[in-house]
CSV table of C-alpha atoms in Angstrom, one decimal:
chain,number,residue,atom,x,y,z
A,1,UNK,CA,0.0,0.0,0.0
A,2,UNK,CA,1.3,3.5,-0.9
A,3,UNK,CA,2.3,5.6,2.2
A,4,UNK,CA,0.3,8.2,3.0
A,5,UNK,CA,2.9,10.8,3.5
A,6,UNK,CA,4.9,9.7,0.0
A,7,UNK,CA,4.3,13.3,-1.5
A,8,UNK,CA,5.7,15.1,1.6
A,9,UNK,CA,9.4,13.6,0.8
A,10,UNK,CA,8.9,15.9,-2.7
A,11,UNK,CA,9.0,18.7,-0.7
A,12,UNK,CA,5.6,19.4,-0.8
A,13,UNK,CA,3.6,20.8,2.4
A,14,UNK,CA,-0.2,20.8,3.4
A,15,UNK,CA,-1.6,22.7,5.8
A,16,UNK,CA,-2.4,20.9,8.9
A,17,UNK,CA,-5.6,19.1,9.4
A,18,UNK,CA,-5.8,20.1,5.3
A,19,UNK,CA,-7.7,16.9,4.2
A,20,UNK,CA,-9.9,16.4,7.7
A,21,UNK,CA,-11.3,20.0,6.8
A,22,UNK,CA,-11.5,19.7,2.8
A,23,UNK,CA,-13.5,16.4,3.6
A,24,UNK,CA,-15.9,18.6,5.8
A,25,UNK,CA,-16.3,21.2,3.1
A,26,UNK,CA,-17.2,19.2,0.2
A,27,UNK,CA,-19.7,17.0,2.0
A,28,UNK,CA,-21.1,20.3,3.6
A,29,UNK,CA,-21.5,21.5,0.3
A,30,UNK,CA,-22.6,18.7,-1.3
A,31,UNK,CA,-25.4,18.0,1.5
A,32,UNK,CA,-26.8,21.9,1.0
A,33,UNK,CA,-27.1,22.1,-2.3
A,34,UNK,CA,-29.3,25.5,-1.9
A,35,UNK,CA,-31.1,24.5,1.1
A,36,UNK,CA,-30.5,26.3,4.5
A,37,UNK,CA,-31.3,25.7,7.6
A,38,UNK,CA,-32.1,28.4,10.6
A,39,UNK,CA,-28.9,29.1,12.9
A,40,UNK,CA,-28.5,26.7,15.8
A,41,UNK,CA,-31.7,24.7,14.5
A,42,UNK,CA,-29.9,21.5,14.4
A,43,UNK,CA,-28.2,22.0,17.5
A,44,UNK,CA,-31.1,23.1,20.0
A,45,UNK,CA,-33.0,20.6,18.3
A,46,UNK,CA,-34.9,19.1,20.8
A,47,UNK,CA,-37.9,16.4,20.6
A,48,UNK,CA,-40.9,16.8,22.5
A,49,UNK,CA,-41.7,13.3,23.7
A,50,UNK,CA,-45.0,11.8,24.4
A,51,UNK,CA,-46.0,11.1,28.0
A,52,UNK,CA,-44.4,7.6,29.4
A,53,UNK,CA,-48.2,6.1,28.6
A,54,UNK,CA,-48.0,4.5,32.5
A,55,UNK,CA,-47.6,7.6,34.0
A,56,UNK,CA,-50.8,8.6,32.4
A,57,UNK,CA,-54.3,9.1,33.9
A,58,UNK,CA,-56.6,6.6,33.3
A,59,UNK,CA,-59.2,8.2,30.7
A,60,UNK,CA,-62.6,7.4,31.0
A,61,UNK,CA,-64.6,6.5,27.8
A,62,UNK,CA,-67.0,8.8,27.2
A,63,UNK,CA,-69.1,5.9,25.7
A,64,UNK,CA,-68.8,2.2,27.1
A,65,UNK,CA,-69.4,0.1,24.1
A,66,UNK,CA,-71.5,-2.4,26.6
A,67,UNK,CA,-73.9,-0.1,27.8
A,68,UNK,CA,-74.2,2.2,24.4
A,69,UNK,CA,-74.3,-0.8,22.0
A,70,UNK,CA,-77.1,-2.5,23.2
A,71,UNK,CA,-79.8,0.4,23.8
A,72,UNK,CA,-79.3,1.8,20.0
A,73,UNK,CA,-79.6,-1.8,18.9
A,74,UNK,CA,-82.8,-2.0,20.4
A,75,UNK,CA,-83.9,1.6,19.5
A,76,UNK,CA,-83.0,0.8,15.9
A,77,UNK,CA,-85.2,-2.2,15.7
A,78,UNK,CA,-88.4,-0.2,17.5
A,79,UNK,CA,-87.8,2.1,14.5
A,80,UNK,CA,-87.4,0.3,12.0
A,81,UNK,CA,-90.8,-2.0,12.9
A,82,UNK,CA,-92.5,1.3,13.5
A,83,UNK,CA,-91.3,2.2,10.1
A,84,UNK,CA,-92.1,-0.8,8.5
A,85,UNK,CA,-96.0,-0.6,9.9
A,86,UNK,CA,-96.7,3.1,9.6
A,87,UNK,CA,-95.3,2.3,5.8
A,88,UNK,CA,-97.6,-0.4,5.3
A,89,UNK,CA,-101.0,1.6,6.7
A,90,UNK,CA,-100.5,4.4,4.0
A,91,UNK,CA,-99.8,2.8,1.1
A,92,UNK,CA,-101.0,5.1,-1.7
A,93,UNK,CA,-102.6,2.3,-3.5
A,94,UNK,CA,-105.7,3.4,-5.9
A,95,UNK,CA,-107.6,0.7,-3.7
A,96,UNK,CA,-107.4,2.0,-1.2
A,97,UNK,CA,-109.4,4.9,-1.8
A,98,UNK,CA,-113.5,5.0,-1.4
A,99,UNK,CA,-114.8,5.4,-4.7
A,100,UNK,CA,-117.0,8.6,-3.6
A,101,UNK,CA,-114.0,10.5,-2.5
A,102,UNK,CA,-112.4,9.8,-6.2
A,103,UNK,CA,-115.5,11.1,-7.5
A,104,UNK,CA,-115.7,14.1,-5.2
A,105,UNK,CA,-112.2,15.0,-6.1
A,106,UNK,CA,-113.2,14.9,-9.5
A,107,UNK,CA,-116.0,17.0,-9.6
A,108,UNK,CA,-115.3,19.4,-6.5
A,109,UNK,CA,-111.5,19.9,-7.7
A,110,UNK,CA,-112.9,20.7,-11.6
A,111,UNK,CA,-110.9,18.5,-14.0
A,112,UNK,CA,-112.6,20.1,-16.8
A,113,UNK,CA,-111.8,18.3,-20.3
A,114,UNK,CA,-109.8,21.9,-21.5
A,115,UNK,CA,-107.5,20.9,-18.4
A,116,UNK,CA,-106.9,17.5,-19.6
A,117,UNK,CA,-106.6,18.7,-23.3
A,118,UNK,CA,-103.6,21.1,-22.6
A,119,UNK,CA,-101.8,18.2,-21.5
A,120,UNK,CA,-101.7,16.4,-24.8
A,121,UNK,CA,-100.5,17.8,-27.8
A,122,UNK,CA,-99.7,16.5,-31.4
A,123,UNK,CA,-96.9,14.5,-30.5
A,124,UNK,CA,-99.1,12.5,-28.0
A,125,UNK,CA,-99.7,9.0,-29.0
A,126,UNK,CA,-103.2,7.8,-28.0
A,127,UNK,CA,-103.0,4.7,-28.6
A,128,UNK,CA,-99.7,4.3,-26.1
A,129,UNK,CA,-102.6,5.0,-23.1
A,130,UNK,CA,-102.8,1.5,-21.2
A,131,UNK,CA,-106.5,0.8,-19.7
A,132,UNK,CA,-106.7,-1.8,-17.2
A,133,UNK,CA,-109.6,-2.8,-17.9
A,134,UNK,CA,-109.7,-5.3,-15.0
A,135,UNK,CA,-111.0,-1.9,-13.2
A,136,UNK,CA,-113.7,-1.6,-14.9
A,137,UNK,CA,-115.4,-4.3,-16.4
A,138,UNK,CA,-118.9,-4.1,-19.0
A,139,UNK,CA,-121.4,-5.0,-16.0
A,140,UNK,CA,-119.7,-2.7,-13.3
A,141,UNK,CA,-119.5,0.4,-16.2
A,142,UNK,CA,-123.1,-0.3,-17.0
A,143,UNK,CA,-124.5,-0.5,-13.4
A,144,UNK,CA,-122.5,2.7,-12.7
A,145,UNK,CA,-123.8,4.8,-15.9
A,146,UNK,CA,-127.7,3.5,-15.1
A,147,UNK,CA,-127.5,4.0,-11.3
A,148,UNK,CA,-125.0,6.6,-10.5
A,149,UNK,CA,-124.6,9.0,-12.9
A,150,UNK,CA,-127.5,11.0,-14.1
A,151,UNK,CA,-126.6,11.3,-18.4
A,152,UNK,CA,-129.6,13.7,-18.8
A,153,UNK,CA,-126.9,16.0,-17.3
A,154,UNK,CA,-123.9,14.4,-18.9
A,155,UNK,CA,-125.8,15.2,-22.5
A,156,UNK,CA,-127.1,18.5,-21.5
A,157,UNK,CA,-124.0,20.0,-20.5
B,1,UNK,CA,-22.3,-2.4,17.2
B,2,UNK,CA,-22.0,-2.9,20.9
B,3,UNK,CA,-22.7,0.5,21.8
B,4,UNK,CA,-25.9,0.2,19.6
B,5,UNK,CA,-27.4,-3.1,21.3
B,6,UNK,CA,-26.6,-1.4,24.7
B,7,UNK,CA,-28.5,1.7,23.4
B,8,UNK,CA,-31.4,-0.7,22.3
B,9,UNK,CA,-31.6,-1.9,25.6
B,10,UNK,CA,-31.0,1.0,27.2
B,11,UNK,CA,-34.5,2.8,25.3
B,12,UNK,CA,-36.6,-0.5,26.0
B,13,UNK,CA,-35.7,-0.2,30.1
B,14,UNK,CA,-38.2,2.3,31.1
B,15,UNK,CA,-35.9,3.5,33.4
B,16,UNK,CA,-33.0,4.4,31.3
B,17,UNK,CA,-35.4,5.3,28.2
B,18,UNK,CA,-35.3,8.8,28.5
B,19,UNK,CA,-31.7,9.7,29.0
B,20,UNK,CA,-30.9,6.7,26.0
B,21,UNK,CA,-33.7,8.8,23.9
B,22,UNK,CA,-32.0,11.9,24.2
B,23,UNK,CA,-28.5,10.4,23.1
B,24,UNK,CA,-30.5,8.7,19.8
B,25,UNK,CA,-31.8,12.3,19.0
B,26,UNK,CA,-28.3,13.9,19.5
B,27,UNK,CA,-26.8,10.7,17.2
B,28,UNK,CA,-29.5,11.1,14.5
B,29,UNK,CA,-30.9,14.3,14.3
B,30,UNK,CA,-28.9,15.9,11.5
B,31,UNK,CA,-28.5,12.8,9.4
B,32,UNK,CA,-32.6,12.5,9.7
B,33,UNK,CA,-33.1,16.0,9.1
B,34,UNK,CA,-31.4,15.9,5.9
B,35,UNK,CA,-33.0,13.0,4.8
B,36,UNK,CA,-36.0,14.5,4.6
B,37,UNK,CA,-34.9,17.5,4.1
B,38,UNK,CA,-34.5,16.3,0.4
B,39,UNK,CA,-37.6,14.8,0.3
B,40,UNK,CA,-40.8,17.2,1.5
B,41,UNK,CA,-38.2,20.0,0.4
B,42,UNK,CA,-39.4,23.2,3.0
B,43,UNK,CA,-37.6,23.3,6.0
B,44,UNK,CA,-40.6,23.9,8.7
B,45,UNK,CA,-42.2,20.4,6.9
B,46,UNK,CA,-38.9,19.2,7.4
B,47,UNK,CA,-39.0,20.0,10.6
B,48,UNK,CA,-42.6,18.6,11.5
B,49,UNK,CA,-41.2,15.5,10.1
B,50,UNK,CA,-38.5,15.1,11.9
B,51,UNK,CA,-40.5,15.7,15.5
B,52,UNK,CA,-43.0,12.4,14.1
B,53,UNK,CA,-40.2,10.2,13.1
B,54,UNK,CA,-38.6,10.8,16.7
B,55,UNK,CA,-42.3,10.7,18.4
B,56,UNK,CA,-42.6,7.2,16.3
B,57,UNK,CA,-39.3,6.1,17.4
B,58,UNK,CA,-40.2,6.4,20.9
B,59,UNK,CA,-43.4,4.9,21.0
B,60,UNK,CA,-42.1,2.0,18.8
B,61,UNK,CA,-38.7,0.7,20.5
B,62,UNK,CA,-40.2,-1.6,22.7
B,63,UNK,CA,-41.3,-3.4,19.3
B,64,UNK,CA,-38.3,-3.1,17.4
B,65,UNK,CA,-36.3,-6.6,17.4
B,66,UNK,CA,-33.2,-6.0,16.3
B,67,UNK,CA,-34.0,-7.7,13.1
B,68,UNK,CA,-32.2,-4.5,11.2
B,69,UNK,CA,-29.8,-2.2,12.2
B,70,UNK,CA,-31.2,0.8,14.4
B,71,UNK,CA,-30.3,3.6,11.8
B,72,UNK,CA,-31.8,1.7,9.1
B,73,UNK,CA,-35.4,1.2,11.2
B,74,UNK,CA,-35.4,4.9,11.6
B,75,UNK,CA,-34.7,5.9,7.8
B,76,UNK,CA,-37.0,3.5,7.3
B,77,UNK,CA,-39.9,5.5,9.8
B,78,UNK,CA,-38.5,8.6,8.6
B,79,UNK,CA,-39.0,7.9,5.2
B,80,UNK,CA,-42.5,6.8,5.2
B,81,UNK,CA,-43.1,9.5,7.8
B,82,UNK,CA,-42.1,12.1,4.9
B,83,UNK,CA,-44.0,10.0,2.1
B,84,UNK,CA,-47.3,10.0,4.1
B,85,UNK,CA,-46.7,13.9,4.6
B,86,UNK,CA,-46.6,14.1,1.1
B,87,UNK,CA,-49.4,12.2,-0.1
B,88,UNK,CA,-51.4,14.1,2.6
B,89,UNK,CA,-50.4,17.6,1.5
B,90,UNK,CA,-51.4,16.0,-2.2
B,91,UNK,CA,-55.1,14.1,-1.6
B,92,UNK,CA,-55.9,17.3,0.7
B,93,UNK,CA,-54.9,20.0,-2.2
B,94,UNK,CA,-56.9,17.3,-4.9
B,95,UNK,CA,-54.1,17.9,-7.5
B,96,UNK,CA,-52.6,16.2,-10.6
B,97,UNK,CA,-48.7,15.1,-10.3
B,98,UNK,CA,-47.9,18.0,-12.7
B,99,UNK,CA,-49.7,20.8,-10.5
B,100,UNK,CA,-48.1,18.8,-7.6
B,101,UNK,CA,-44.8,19.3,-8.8
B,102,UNK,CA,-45.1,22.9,-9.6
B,103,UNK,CA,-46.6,23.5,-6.1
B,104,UNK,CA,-43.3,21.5,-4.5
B,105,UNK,CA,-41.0,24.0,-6.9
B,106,UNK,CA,-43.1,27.1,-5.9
B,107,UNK,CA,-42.5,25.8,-2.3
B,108,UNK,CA,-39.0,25.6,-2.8
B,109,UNK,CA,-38.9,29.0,-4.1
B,110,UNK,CA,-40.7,30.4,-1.7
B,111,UNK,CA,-38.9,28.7,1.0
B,112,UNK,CA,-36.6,31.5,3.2
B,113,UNK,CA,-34.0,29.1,3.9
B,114,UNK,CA,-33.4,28.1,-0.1
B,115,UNK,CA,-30.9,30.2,-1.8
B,116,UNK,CA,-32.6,30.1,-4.9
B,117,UNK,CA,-29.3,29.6,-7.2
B,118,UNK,CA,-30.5,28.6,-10.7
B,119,UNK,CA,-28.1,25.7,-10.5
B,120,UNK,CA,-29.9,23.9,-7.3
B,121,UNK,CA,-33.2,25.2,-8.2
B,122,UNK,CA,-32.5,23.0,-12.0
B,123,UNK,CA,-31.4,20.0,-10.0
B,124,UNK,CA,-34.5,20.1,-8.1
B,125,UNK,CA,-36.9,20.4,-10.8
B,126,UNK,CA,-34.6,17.8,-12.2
B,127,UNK,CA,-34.8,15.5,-9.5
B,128,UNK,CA,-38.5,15.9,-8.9
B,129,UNK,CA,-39.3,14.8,-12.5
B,130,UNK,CA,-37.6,11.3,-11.3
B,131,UNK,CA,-40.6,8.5,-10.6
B,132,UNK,CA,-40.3,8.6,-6.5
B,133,UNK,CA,-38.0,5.5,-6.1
B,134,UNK,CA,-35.5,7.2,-8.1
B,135,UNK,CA,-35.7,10.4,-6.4
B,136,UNK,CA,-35.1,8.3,-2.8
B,137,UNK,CA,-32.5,6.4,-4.4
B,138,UNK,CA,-29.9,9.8,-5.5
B,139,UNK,CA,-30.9,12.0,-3.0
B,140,UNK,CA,-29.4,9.2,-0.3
B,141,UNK,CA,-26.4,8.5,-2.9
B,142,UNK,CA,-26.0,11.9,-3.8
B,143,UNK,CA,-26.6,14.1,-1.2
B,144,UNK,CA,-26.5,11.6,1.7
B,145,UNK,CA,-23.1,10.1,0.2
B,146,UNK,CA,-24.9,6.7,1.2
B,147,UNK,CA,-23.5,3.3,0.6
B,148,UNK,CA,-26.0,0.8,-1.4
B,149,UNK,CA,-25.8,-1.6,0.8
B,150,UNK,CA,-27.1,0.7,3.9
B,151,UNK,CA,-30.1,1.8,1.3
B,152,UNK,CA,-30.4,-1.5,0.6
B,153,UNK,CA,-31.1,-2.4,3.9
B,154,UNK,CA,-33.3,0.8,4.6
B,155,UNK,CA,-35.5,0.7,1.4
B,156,UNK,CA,-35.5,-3.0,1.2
B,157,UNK,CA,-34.4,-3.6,-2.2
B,158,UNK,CA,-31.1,-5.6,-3.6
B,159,UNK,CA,-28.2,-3.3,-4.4
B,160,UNK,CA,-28.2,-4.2,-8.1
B,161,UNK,CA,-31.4,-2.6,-8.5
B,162,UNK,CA,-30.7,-0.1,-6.6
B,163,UNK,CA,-27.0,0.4,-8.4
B,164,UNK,CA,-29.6,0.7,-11.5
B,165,UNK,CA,-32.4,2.9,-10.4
B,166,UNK,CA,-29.7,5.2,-9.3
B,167,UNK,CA,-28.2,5.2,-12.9
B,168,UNK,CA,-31.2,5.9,-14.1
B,169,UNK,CA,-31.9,9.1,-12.1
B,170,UNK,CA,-28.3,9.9,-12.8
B,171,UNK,CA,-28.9,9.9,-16.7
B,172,UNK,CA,-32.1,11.7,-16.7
B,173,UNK,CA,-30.8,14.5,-14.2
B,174,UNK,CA,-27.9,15.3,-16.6
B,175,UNK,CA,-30.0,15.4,-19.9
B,176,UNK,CA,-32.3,17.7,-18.1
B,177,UNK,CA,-29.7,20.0,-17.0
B,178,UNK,CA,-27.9,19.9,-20.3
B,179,UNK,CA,-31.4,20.8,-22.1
B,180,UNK,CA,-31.6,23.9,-19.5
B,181,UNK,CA,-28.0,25.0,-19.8
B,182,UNK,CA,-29.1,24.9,-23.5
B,183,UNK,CA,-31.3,27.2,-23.0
């Protein structure tokens, strides 16, 4: 291996501690590269360190998952029934409305024919309207126009 | 080595954990710092960092088992600690990579303790068009003056891909500064 001092018997001198320092120079130069750092950051860096978690104070929960899971379960499934009932009483099924107040609503709330009219234009395919005719069948229409409906006034007006 | 298991042992004793802690943070502070320094860029992020990856380090030495060297575990915390910060800053600003990149260079920019030279504000734009690997890869060969095998151990990958990622980076950083000294 090549002694270190080799170049000295040349004559040559280095300043003392030459290399030690040019090593600290180009890896302080190399390791800023344009970033800075406050004075004395590094030094007086200092970490703030949890708590030793046993010198703690035992914290209370708030909410004991014992006591708290079991009352919402139980509120949730009252709901939910009451939900499930109250949804099945109002159903807004045609059935389930008396014939007389379908009527009423009809003649009190005045569907006139112009009404109805406005609502179809040319582009309005007749023929696309679906009867159910499982509603209304021949004997029910004809009991209905001989006892219920008075067509005097049907014609007259 | 020695002096590293007793220091171990030292931070798992609950009675000697604090002093032991404080002698870690004196050891590692400045080589940590820089770390990720280079990666989230601004020095008060740095510095948030920094405070985590020590917080981490002491809640988690009771768990750590000696199955790596102690530096390494703590670039290893200190590196995802900066990641996380990053992809943080990045889902909470909804951003593309692109706008990402120009907010990390206007950060730089703005930064009071960046001097702003054109030369280190190129290699930064250069280095942060490197796929993330790469950029971890030069700035702890580069800056850090690293050996591959200690990266190896901290990023847990084999030196030869390591040796090539950092080639990689290498290449790309000197056609991009080339095309800007073009300019």
């Amino acid at each position: 291996m090549k002694n270190k001092n080799s170049h000295l018997k040349h004559g040559f001198k280095i300043p003392s501690d030459y290399f030690e320092e040019f090593k600290m120079k180009t890896s302080l130069h190399k390791k800023l590269n344009g970033f800075e750092i406050p004075n004395g950051y590094i030094e007086n860096f200092k970490v703030s360190t949890p708590v030793d978690n046993k010198r703690l104070t035992k914290v209370f929960k708030l909410f004991n998952k014992s006591k708290t899971v079991y009352p919402i379960t139980i509120a949730a499934s009252l709901v939910l029934m009451f939900s499930i009932f109250i949804n099945q009483k109002e159903s807004n099924s045609l059935e389930n409305y008396e014939i007389a107040v379908l009527e009423d609503y009809l003649l009190e709330e005045s569907v006139y024919n112009n009404n109805i009219s406005a609502l179809i234009d040319d582009s309005f395919d007749i023929n696309s309207i679906e009867i159910d005719n499982t509603i209304l069948n021949d004997n029910e229409a004809e009991n209905y126009l001989l006892y219920e409906i008075e067509v005097e006034e049907i014609i007259l007006n | 080595m020695d002096s590293e298991l007793q220091l171990i042992k030292q931070l798992q004793n609950s009675n000697t954990k604090s002093k032991a802690f404080n002698t870690l943070v004196e050891l590692y502070k400045e080589r940590l710092y820089w770390h990720i320094r280079h990666i989230v860029k601004s020095h008060d992020d740095s510095d948030d960092v920094l405070q985590n990856t020590f917080v981490k380090v002491f809640r988690n030495i009771n768990k750590f088992k000696g199955d790596s060297k102690l530096y390494s575990w703590m670039y290893r915390i200190a590196t995802n600690e900066a990641l996380s910060f990053l992809n943080k800053k990045n889902k909470f600003k909804f951003i593309s990579s692109e706008k990402y990149k120009e907010f990390m260079l206007n950060k730089l920019t703005e930064d009071i303790y960046f001097d702003g030279e054109s030369i280190h504000l190129n290699l930064q734009k250069a280095i942060l068009e490197l796929p993330d690997k790469q950029q971890l890869v030069f700035n702890m060969k580069y800056f850090q003056e690293m050996k591959y095998k200690e990266i190896s151990e901290i990023l847990e990958t084999t030196e030869g891909a390591l040796k090539a990622s950092y080639h990689h980076a290498v290449k790309k950083i000197e056609t991009f500064m080339k095309q800007k000294l073009n300019h």
